[in-house]
Amino acid sequence: MIQKYRTSFNANFSEQKYQDFLTRITEGYPEITFRLAESPVFLPEELKQQLITAGNEIIALIKRDDFKEITQKAIPIDWKVPNENDHPHFLTFDFGVCSDEQGKIKPMLIEMQGFPSLYGFQNHLANTYKESFDLDQQLTPFFNGLNEESYFNLLKKVIVGVHQPQEVILMDVDALNQKTLIDFSVTANKLGIKILPLEEVKKEGKKLYYIEGDKKTPIKRIYNRLIFDEIADQTSIFENSFDPREEIEVEWVTHPNWFYRISKYTMPMLKGEFVPETKFLNELTELPHDLENYVLKPLFSFAGMGVIIDVKESDISVIKDPENWILQRKVTYQPIVQSPDGGVKVEIRLMYLWPDGEEPQLCINLARLSRGKMIGVRYNADFDWVGGTVGLMES
């Protein structure tokens, strides 16, 4: 989208360079099982400023004194975790790059989460694009004047806090076989923390620990990558470890309740230039006359699962729990990233860090390219110039 970089990149692109990029990015790291796009996104200043403004408007809602009160029903009763803290440590907001009525580029909010994303991997991804395609080293994935050193110092402050790295674990179910393992690995290498499957976390009274060799190490803080939605029918996995819903003496980064509070549940509460009209299904008194211009989304789902794009009245009539669904006006993505054979749609994820006792800070970004009906990698399996990538900006 910054034309000089796009023109130069496309003119010098080759399939061999892309294959070399794929080889280089996993050197010293696990294999990547999701598709990476052939190109980064070159974010222009005007779009960058729009994204910052849009993000600030969302944060203003999250920082309201009554935010916990108005989102209390977002947390499923069966998955409420005790000892919730005052704010999430991570915020991610996904924006589709669209156009307004005058045809000008404009970001529109698609999704939001109070849950971590690829905070370690995105810096590694940006560096590898720049090295593999000989890009201007002044291009950066960071906001707010951050560089690689200051960014990882901030990430360490958020994740490790006042503890020793060995007392902090990055936890997920079957952690070493997750698609995001490369992000886990980059993060662990940078911060010195341990990747630990839930199955290897042990409980003694209210305290947690893990065993390595003959040594028993206390766990003071959990960098949580476990999404409860994904294990809702597998609670037996807690039997040989610990149940997060019990009273335990551990700090969560970020506390699991924030995954629900900051989610699709929050979107109907937002109004503004960069937010599509969104309503809870159970609060509709009548359906829109132009239902084809809306998308139906379950509140609790992951990676776009359960979303109905071409909505019919019959889809709505069979829903037995309308309080767990939202109806959102469709946005039209503009194919503004020029590939060698046509335009490609793009989505930008703003990624914030919120240290204890400080303010949330916009730090880095993630981007996804798409030619399919939806942005997710699984919906673009048969295309090239699609998949995960990163936005690069002029510093």
JSON list of N, CA, C and O in Angstrom, two decimals, residues 203-250:
[
{"chain": "A", "resi": 203, "resn": "LYS", "atom": "N", "xyz": [0.05, -30.03, 41.04]},
{"chain": "A", "resi": 203, "resn": "LYS", "atom": "CA", "xyz": [-0.58, -29.23, 42.09]},
{"chain": "A", "resi": 203, "resn": "LYS", "atom": "C", "xyz": [-0.33, -29.88, 43.45]},
{"chain": "A", "resi": 203, "resn": "LYS", "atom": "O", "xyz": [-0.43, -31.09, 43.60]},
{"chain": "A", "resi": 204, "resn": "GLU", "atom": "N", "xyz": [0.00, -29.05, 44.41]},
{"chain": "A", "resi": 204, "resn": "GLU", "atom": "CA", "xyz": [0.20, -29.49, 45.79]},
{"chain": "A", "resi": 204, "resn": "GLU", "atom": "C", "xyz": [-0.47, -28.46, 46.69]},
{"chain": "A", "resi": 204, "resn": "GLU", "atom": "O", "xyz": [0.02, -27.34, 46.82]},
{"chain": "A", "resi": 205, "resn": "GLY", "atom": "N", "xyz": [-1.59, -28.80, 47.28]},
{"chain": "A", "resi": 205, "resn": "GLY", "atom": "CA", "xyz": [-2.38, -27.80, 48.00]},
{"chain": "A", "resi": 205, "resn": "GLY", "atom": "C", "xyz": [-2.91, -26.78, 47.01]},
{"chain": "A", "resi": 205, "resn": "GLY", "atom": "O", "xyz": [-3.57, -27.14, 46.03]},
{"chain": "A", "resi": 206, "resn": "LYS", "atom": "N", "xyz": [-2.58, -25.51, 47.22]},
{"chain": "A", "resi": 206, "resn": "LYS", "atom": "CA", "xyz": [-2.99, -24.46, 46.29]},
{"chain": "A", "resi": 206, "resn": "LYS", "atom": "C", "xyz": [-1.84, -23.99, 45.40]},
{"chain": "A", "resi": 206, "resn": "LYS", "atom": "O", "xyz": [-1.99, -23.04, 44.64]},
{"chain": "A", "resi": 207, "resn": "LYS", "atom": "N", "xyz": [-0.71, -24.66, 45.51]},
{"chain": "A", "resi": 207, "resn": "LYS", "atom": "CA", "xyz": [0.48, -24.24, 44.77]},
{"chain": "A", "resi": 207, "resn": "LYS", "atom": "C", "xyz": [0.73, -25.16, 43.58]},
{"chain": "A", "resi": 207, "resn": "LYS", "atom": "O", "xyz": [0.39, -26.34, 43.60]},
{"chain": "A", "resi": 208, "resn": "LEU", "atom": "N", "xyz": [1.34, -24.59, 42.55]},
{"chain": "A", "resi": 208, "resn": "LEU", "atom": "CA", "xyz": [1.67, -25.35, 41.34]},
{"chain": "A", "resi": 208, "resn": "LEU", "atom": "C", "xyz": [3.18, -25.48, 41.21]},
{"chain": "A", "resi": 208, "resn": "LEU", "atom": "O", "xyz": [3.94, -24.62, 41.66]},
{"chain": "A", "resi": 209, "resn": "TYR", "atom": "N", "xyz": [3.60, -26.53, 40.53]},
{"chain": "A", "resi": 209, "resn": "TYR", "atom": "CA", "xyz": [5.03, -26.73, 40.29]},
{"chain": "A", "resi": 209, "resn": "TYR", "atom": "C", "xyz": [5.22, -27.63, 39.07]},
{"chain": "A", "resi": 209, "resn": "TYR", "atom": "O", "xyz": [4.27, -28.23, 38.57]},
{"chain": "A", "resi": 210, "resn": "TYR", "atom": "N", "xyz": [6.45, -27.71, 38.60]},
{"chain": "A", "resi": 210, "resn": "TYR", "atom": "CA", "xyz": [6.79, -28.69, 37.57]},
{"chain": "A", "resi": 210, "resn": "TYR", "atom": "C", "xyz": [8.10, -29.35, 37.96]},
{"chain": "A", "resi": 210, "resn": "TYR", "atom": "O", "xyz": [8.88, -28.82, 38.77]},
{"chain": "A", "resi": 211, "resn": "ILE", "atom": "N", "xyz": [8.33, -30.52, 37.41]},
{"chain": "A", "resi": 211, "resn": "ILE", "atom": "CA", "xyz": [9.54, -31.27, 37.72]},
{"chain": "A", "resi": 211, "resn": "ILE", "atom": "C", "xyz": [10.41, -31.36, 36.47]},
{"chain": "A", "resi": 211, "resn": "ILE", "atom": "O", "xyz": [9.93, -31.71, 35.38]},
{"chain": "A", "resi": 212, "resn": "GLU", "atom": "N", "xyz": [11.68, -31.02, 36.65]},
{"chain": "A", "resi": 212, "resn": "GLU", "atom": "CA", "xyz": [12.65, -31.11, 35.55]},
{"chain": "A", "resi": 212, "resn": "GLU", "atom": "C", "xyz": [13.87, -31.83, 36.09]},
{"chain": "A", "resi": 212, "resn": "GLU", "atom": "O", "xyz": [14.56, -31.31, 36.98]},
{"chain": "A", "resi": 213, "resn": "GLY", "atom": "N", "xyz": [14.12, -33.02, 35.58]},
{"chain": "A", "resi": 213, "resn": "GLY", "atom": "CA", "xyz": [15.18, -33.83, 36.17]},
{"chain": "A", "resi": 213, "resn": "GLY", "atom": "C", "xyz": [14.77, -34.23, 37.58]},
{"chain": "A", "resi": 213, "resn": "GLY", "atom": "O", "xyz": [13.69, -34.79, 37.79]},
{"chain": "A", "resi": 214, "resn": "ASP", "atom": "N", "xyz": [15.62, -33.90, 38.54]},
{"chain": "A", "resi": 214, "resn": "ASP", "atom": "CA", "xyz": [15.28, -34.19, 39.94]},
{"chain": "A", "resi": 214, "resn": "ASP", "atom": "C", "xyz": [14.77, -32.95, 40.67]},
{"chain": "A", "resi": 214, "resn": "ASP", "atom": "O", "xyz": [14.50, -33.01, 41.86]},
{"chain": "A", "resi": 215, "resn": "LYS", "atom": "N", "xyz": [14.63, -31.86, 39.93]},
{"chain": "A", "resi": 215, "resn": "LYS", "atom": "CA", "xyz": [14.31, -30.58, 40.56]},
{"chain": "A", "resi": 215, "resn": "LYS", "atom": "C", "xyz": [12.83, -30.25, 40.47]},
{"chain": "A", "resi": 215, "resn": "LYS", "atom": "O", "xyz": [12.20, -30.40, 39.42]},
{"chain": "A", "resi": 216, "resn": "LYS", "atom": "N", "xyz": [12.29, -29.81, 41.59]},
{"chain": "A", "resi": 216, "resn": "LYS", "atom": "CA", "xyz": [10.88, -29.39, 41.67]},
{"chain": "A", "resi": 216, "resn": "LYS", "atom": "C", "xyz": [10.85, -27.86, 41.70]},
{"chain": "A", "resi": 216, "resn": "LYS", "atom": "O", "xyz": [11.38, -27.24, 42.64]},
{"chain": "A", "resi": 217, "resn": "THR", "atom": "N", "xyz": [10.29, -27.25, 40.67]},
{"chain": "A", "resi": 217, "resn": "THR", "atom": "CA", "xyz": [10.31, -25.79, 40.54]},
{"chain": "A", "resi": 217, "resn": "THR", "atom": "C", "xyz": [8.92, -25.21, 40.73]},
{"chain": "A", "resi": 217, "resn": "THR", "atom": "O", "xyz": [7.97, -25.63, 40.05]},
{"chain": "A", "resi": 218, "resn": "PRO", "atom": "N", "xyz": [8.75, -24.24, 41.63]},
{"chain": "A", "resi": 218, "resn": "PRO", "atom": "CA", "xyz": [7.43, -23.62, 41.82]},
{"chain": "A", "resi": 218, "resn": "PRO", "atom": "C", "xyz": [7.04, -22.76, 40.62]},
{"chain": "A", "resi": 218, "resn": "PRO", "atom": "O", "xyz": [7.90, -22.15, 39.98]},
{"chain": "A", "resi": 219, "resn": "ILE", "atom": "N", "xyz": [5.75, -22.74, 40.33]},
{"chain": "A", "resi": 219, "resn": "ILE", "atom": "CA", "xyz": [5.21, -21.91, 39.25]},
{"chain": "A", "resi": 219, "resn": "ILE", "atom": "C", "xyz": [4.53, -20.71, 39.89]},
{"chain": "A", "resi": 219, "resn": "ILE", "atom": "O", "xyz": [3.56, -20.86, 40.63]},
{"chain": "A", "resi": 220, "resn": "LYS", "atom": "N", "xyz": [5.04, -19.53, 39.61]},
{"chain": "A", "resi": 220, "resn": "LYS", "atom": "CA", "xyz": [4.47, -18.31, 40.18]},
{"chain": "A", "resi": 220, "resn": "LYS", "atom": "C", "xyz": [3.53, -17.59, 39.21]},
{"chain": "A", "resi": 220, "resn": "LYS", "atom": "O", "xyz": [2.64, -16.85, 39.63]},
{"chain": "A", "resi": 221, "resn": "ARG", "atom": "N", "xyz": [3.77, -17.81, 37.92]},
{"chain": "A", "resi": 221, "resn": "ARG", "atom": "CA", "xyz": [3.03, -17.04, 36.91]},
{"chain": "A", "resi": 221, "resn": "ARG", "atom": "C", "xyz": [2.83, -17.91, 35.67]},
{"chain": "A", "resi": 221, "resn": "ARG", "atom": "O", "xyz": [3.75, -18.63, 35.25]},
{"chain": "A", "resi": 222, "resn": "ILE", "atom": "N", "xyz": [1.63, -17.86, 35.10]},
{"chain": "A", "resi": 222, "resn": "ILE", "atom": "CA", "xyz": [1.31, -18.64, 33.89]},
{"chain": "A", "resi": 222, "resn": "ILE", "atom": "C", "xyz": [1.02, -17.68, 32.74]},
{"chain": "A", "resi": 222, "resn": "ILE", "atom": "O", "xyz": [0.10, -16.86, 32.80]},
{"chain": "A", "resi": 223, "resn": "TYR", "atom": "N", "xyz": [1.85, -17.78, 31.68]},
{"chain": "A", "resi": 223, "resn": "TYR", "atom": "CA", "xyz": [1.54, -17.11, 30.42]},
{"chain": "A", "resi": 223, "resn": "TYR", "atom": "C", "xyz": [0.58, -18.04, 29.70]},
{"chain": "A", "resi": 223, "resn": "TYR", "atom": "O", "xyz": [0.97, -19.02, 29.09]},
{"chain": "A", "resi": 224, "resn": "ASN", "atom": "N", "xyz": [-0.70, -17.74, 29.79]},
{"chain": "A", "resi": 224, "resn": "ASN", "atom": "CA", "xyz": [-1.74, -18.68, 29.40]},
{"chain": "A", "resi": 224, "resn": "ASN", "atom": "C", "xyz": [-2.05, -18.62, 27.91]},
{"chain": "A", "resi": 224, "resn": "ASN", "atom": "O", "xyz": [-2.48, -17.59, 27.40]},
{"chain": "A", "resi": 225, "resn": "ARG", "atom": "N", "xyz": [-1.87, -19.74, 27.22]},
{"chain": "A", "resi": 225, "resn": "ARG", "atom": "CA", "xyz": [-2.24, -19.85, 25.81]},
{"chain": "A", "resi": 225, "resn": "ARG", "atom": "C", "xyz": [-3.33, -20.90, 25.61]},
{"chain": "A", "resi": 225, "resn": "ARG", "atom": "O", "xyz": [-3.62, -21.29, 24.48]},
{"chain": "A", "resi": 226, "resn": "LEU", "atom": "N", "xyz": [-3.91, -21.32, 26.71]},
{"chain": "A", "resi": 226, "resn": "LEU", "atom": "CA", "xyz": [-4.98, -22.32, 26.67]},
{"chain": "A", "resi": 226, "resn": "LEU", "atom": "C", "xyz": [-6.33, -21.64, 26.47]},
{"chain": "A", "resi": 226, "resn": "LEU", "atom": "O", "xyz": [-6.75, -20.80, 27.27]},
{"chain": "A", "resi": 227, "resn": "ILE", "atom": "N", "xyz": [-7.01, -21.98, 25.38]},
{"chain": "A", "resi": 227, "resn": "ILE", "atom": "CA", "xyz": [-8.33, -21.43, 25.07]},
{"chain": "A", "resi": 227, "resn": "ILE", "atom": "C", "xyz": [-9.38, -22.43, 25.55]},
{"chain": "A", "resi": 227, "resn": "ILE", "atom": "O", "xyz": [-9.47, -23.55, 25.04]},
{"chain": "A", "resi": 228, "resn": "PHE", "atom": "N", "xyz": [-10.18, -22.02, 26.53]},
{"chain": "A", "resi": 228, "resn": "PHE", "atom": "CA", "xyz": [-11.16, -22.94, 27.13]},
{"chain": "A", "resi": 228, "resn": "PHE", "atom": "C", "xyz": [-12.16, -23.43, 26.09]},
{"chain": "A", "resi": 228, "resn": "PHE", "atom": "O", "xyz": [-12.64, -24.57, 26.18]},
{"chain": "A", "resi": 229, "resn": "ASP", "atom": "N", "xyz": [-12.52, -22.59, 25.13]},
{"chain": "A", "resi": 229, "resn": "ASP", "atom": "CA", "xyz": [-13.48, -23.00, 24.10]},
{"chain": "A", "resi": 229, "resn": "ASP", "atom": "C", "xyz": [-13.04, -24.29, 23.41]},
{"chain": "A", "resi": 229, "resn": "ASP", "atom": "O", "xyz": [-13.87, -25.09, 22.98]},
{"chain": "A", "resi": 230, "resn": "GLU", "atom": "N", "xyz": [-11.73, -24.47, 23.28]},
{"chain": "A", "resi": 230, "resn": "GLU", "atom": "CA", "xyz": [-11.22, -25.62, 22.54]},
{"chain": "A", "resi": 230, "resn": "GLU", "atom": "C", "xyz": [-11.24, -26.91, 23.34]},
{"chain": "A", "resi": 230, "resn": "GLU", "atom": "O", "xyz": [-11.06, -27.99, 22.78]},
{"chain": "A", "resi": 231, "resn": "ILE", "atom": "N", "xyz": [-11.41, -26.80, 24.67]},
{"chain": "A", "resi": 231, "resn": "ILE", "atom": "CA", "xyz": [-11.37, -28.01, 25.50]},
{"chain": "A", "resi": 231, "resn": "ILE", "atom": "C", "xyz": [-12.64, -28.15, 26.33]},
{"chain": "A", "resi": 231, "resn": "ILE", "atom": "O", "xyz": [-12.66, -28.86, 27.33]},
{"chain": "A", "resi": 232, "resn": "ALA", "atom": "N", "xyz": [-13.70, -27.49, 25.90]},
{"chain": "A", "resi": 232, "resn": "ALA", "atom": "CA", "xyz": [-14.94, -27.46, 26.69]},
{"chain": "A", "resi": 232, "resn": "ALA", "atom": "C", "xyz": [-15.49, -28.86, 26.98]},
{"chain": "A", "resi": 232, "resn": "ALA", "atom": "O", "xyz": [-16.10, -29.08, 28.03]},
{"chain": "A", "resi": 233, "resn": "ASP", "atom": "N", "xyz": [-15.28, -29.78, 26.06]},
{"chain": "A", "resi": 233, "resn": "ASP", "atom": "CA", "xyz": [-15.79, -31.14, 26.26]},
{"chain": "A", "resi": 233, "resn": "ASP", "atom": "C", "xyz": [-14.67, -32.13, 26.62]},
{"chain": "A", "resi": 233, "resn": "ASP", "atom": "O", "xyz": [-14.82, -33.33, 26.46]},
{"chain": "A", "resi": 234, "resn": "GLN", "atom": "N", "xyz": [-13.55, -31.58, 27.11]},
{"chain": "A", "resi": 234, "resn": "GLN", "atom": "CA", "xyz": [-12.41, -32.44, 27.43]},
{"chain": "A", "resi": 234, "resn": "GLN", "atom": "C", "xyz": [-11.88, -32.15, 28.83]},
{"chain": "A", "resi": 234, "resn": "GLN", "atom": "O", "xyz": [-10.66, -32.17, 29.06]},
{"chain": "A", "resi": 235, "resn": "THR", "atom": "N", "xyz": [-12.77, -31.86, 29.76]},
{"chain": "A", "resi": 235, "resn": "THR", "atom": "CA", "xyz": [-12.32, -31.44, 31.10]},
{"chain": "A", "resi": 235, "resn": "THR", "atom": "C", "xyz": [-11.59, -32.55, 31.85]},
{"chain": "A", "resi": 235, "resn": "THR", "atom": "O", "xyz": [-10.96, -32.28, 32.88]},
{"chain": "A", "resi": 236, "resn": "SER", "atom": "N", "xyz": [-11.61, -33.75, 31.33]},
{"chain": "A", "resi": 236, "resn": "SER", "atom": "CA", "xyz": [-10.87, -34.84, 31.98]},
{"chain": "A", "resi": 236, "resn": "SER", "atom": "C", "xyz": [-9.37, -34.57, 31.94]},
{"chain": "A", "resi": 236, "resn": "SER", "atom": "O", "xyz": [-8.61, -35.16, 32.72]},
{"chain": "A", "resi": 237, "resn": "ILE", "atom": "N", "xyz": [-8.93, -33.66, 31.06]},
{"chain": "A", "resi": 237, "resn": "ILE", "atom": "CA", "xyz": [-7.49, -33.36, 30.98]},
{"chain": "A", "resi": 237, "resn": "ILE", "atom": "C", "xyz": [-6.98, -32.71, 32.27]},
{"chain": "A", "resi": 237, "resn": "ILE", "atom": "O", "xyz": [-5.77, -32.70, 32.53]},
{"chain": "A", "resi": 238, "resn": "PHE", "atom": "N", "xyz": [-7.90, -32.16, 33.07]},
{"chain": "A", "resi": 238, "resn": "PHE", "atom": "CA", "xyz": [-7.48, -31.53, 34.32]},
{"chain": "A", "resi": 238, "resn": "PHE", "atom": "C", "xyz": [-7.18, -32.55, 35.43]},
{"chain": "A", "resi": 238, "resn": "PHE", "atom": "O", "xyz": [-6.56, -32.20, 36.43]},
{"chain": "A", "resi": 239, "resn": "GLU", "atom": "N", "xyz": [-7.64, -33.76, 35.26]},
{"chain": "A", "resi": 239, "resn": "GLU", "atom": "CA", "xyz": [-7.58, -34.74, 36.35]},
{"chain": "A", "resi": 239, "resn": "GLU", "atom": "C", "xyz": [-6.16, -35.06, 36.81]},
{"chain": "A", "resi": 239, "resn": "GLU", "atom": "O", "xyz": [-5.91, -35.27, 37.99]},
{"chain": "A", "resi": 240, "resn": "ASN", "atom": "N", "xyz": [-5.22, -35.06, 35.88]},
{"chain": "A", "resi": 240, "resn": "ASN", "atom": "CA", "xyz": [-3.84, -35.38, 36.23]},
{"chain": "A", "resi": 240, "resn": "ASN", "atom": "C", "xyz": [-2.95, -34.15, 36.34]},
{"chain": "A", "resi": 240, "resn": "ASN", "atom": "O", "xyz": [-1.72, -34.26, 36.39]},
{"chain": "A", "resi": 241, "resn": "SER", "atom": "N", "xyz": [-3.60, -32.97, 36.36]},
{"chain": "A", "resi": 241, "resn": "SER", "atom": "CA", "xyz": [-2.84, -31.73, 36.46]},
{"chain": "A", "resi": 241, "resn": "SER", "atom": "C", "xyz": [-3.50, -30.83, 37.50]},
{"chain": "A", "resi": 241, "resn": "SER", "atom": "O", "xyz": [-3.46, -31.11, 38.69]},
{"chain": "A", "resi": 242, "resn": "PHE", "atom": "N", "xyz": [-4.13, -29.78, 37.05]},
{"chain": "A", "resi": 242, "resn": "PHE", "atom": "CA", "xyz": [-4.88, -28.90, 37.94]},
{"chain": "A", "resi": 242, "resn": "PHE", "atom": "C", "xyz": [-6.04, -28.31, 37.15]},
{"chain": "A", "resi": 242, "resn": "PHE", "atom": "O", "xyz": [-5.99, -28.23, 35.93]},
{"chain": "A", "resi": 243, "resn": "ASP", "atom": "N", "xyz": [-7.07, -27.91, 37.85]},
{"chain": "A", "resi": 243, "resn": "ASP", "atom": "CA", "xyz": [-8.23, -27.29, 37.23]},
{"chain": "A", "resi": 243, "resn": "ASP", "atom": "C", "xyz": [-8.12, -25.78, 37.42]},
{"chain": "A", "resi": 243, "resn": "ASP", "atom": "O", "xyz": [-8.12, -25.29, 38.54]},
{"chain": "A", "resi": 244, "resn": "PRO", "atom": "N", "xyz": [-8.00, -25.01, 36.34]},
{"chain": "A", "resi": 244, "resn": "PRO", "atom": "CA", "xyz": [-7.85, -23.56, 36.45]},
{"chain": "A", "resi": 244, "resn": "PRO", "atom": "C", "xyz": [-8.99, -22.87, 37.20]},
{"chain": "A", "resi": 244, "resn": "PRO", "atom": "O", "xyz": [-8.83, -21.74, 37.69]},
{"chain": "A", "resi": 245, "resn": "ARG", "atom": "N", "xyz": [-10.14, -23.55, 37.31]},
{"chain": "A", "resi": 245, "resn": "ARG", "atom": "CA", "xyz": [-11.30, -22.93, 37.97]},
{"chain": "A", "resi": 245, "resn": "ARG", "atom": "C", "xyz": [-11.25, -23.08, 39.48]},
{"chain": "A", "resi": 245, "resn": "ARG", "atom": "O", "xyz": [-12.11, -22.54, 40.19]},
{"chain": "A", "resi": 246, "resn": "GLU", "atom": "N", "xyz": [-10.24, -23.78, 39.98]},
{"chain": "A", "resi": 246, "resn": "GLU", "atom": "CA", "xyz": [-10.08, -23.93, 41.42]},
{"chain": "A", "resi": 246, "resn": "GLU", "atom": "C", "xyz": [-9.28, -22.76, 41.99]},
{"chain": "A", "resi": 246, "resn": "GLU", "atom": "O", "xyz": [-8.61, -22.03, 41.26]},
{"chain": "A", "resi": 247, "resn": "GLU", "atom": "N", "xyz": [-9.35, -22.59, 43.31]},
{"chain": "A", "resi": 247, "resn": "GLU", "atom": "CA", "xyz": [-8.53, -21.58, 43.99]},
{"chain": "A", "resi": 247, "resn": "GLU", "atom": "C", "xyz": [-7.08, -22.06, 44.01]},
{"chain": "A", "resi": 247, "resn": "GLU", "atom": "O", "xyz": [-6.76, -23.06, 44.64]},
{"chain": "A", "resi": 248, "resn": "ILE", "atom": "N", "xyz": [-6.23, -21.36, 43.29]},
{"chain": "A", "resi": 248, "resn": "ILE", "atom": "CA", "xyz": [-4.81, -21.70, 43.28]},
{"chain": "A", "resi": 248, "resn": "ILE", "atom": "C", "xyz": [-3.99, -20.42, 43.46]},
{"chain": "A", "resi": 248, "resn": "ILE", "atom": "O", "xyz": [-4.44, -19.32, 43.12]},
{"chain": "A", "resi": 249, "resn": "GLU", "atom": "N", "xyz": [-2.79, -20.59, 43.97]},
{"chain": "A", "resi": 249, "resn": "GLU", "atom": "CA", "xyz": [-1.93, -19.44, 44.22]},
{"chain": "A", "resi": 249, "resn": "GLU", "atom": "C", "xyz": [-0.98, -19.28, 43.04]},
{"chain": "A", "resi": 249, "resn": "GLU", "atom": "O", "xyz": [0.15, -19.77, 43.03]},
{"chain": "A", "resi": 250, "resn": "VAL", "atom": "N", "xyz": [-1.47, -18.58, 42.01]},
{"chain": "A", "resi": 250, "resn": "VAL", "atom": "CA", "xyz": [-0.67, -18.34, 40.81]},
{"chain": "A", "resi": 250, "resn": "VAL", "atom": "C", "xyz": [-1.18, -17.05, 40.15]},
{"chain": "A", "resi": 250, "resn": "VAL", "atom": "O", "xyz": [-2.35, -16.69, 40.29]}
]
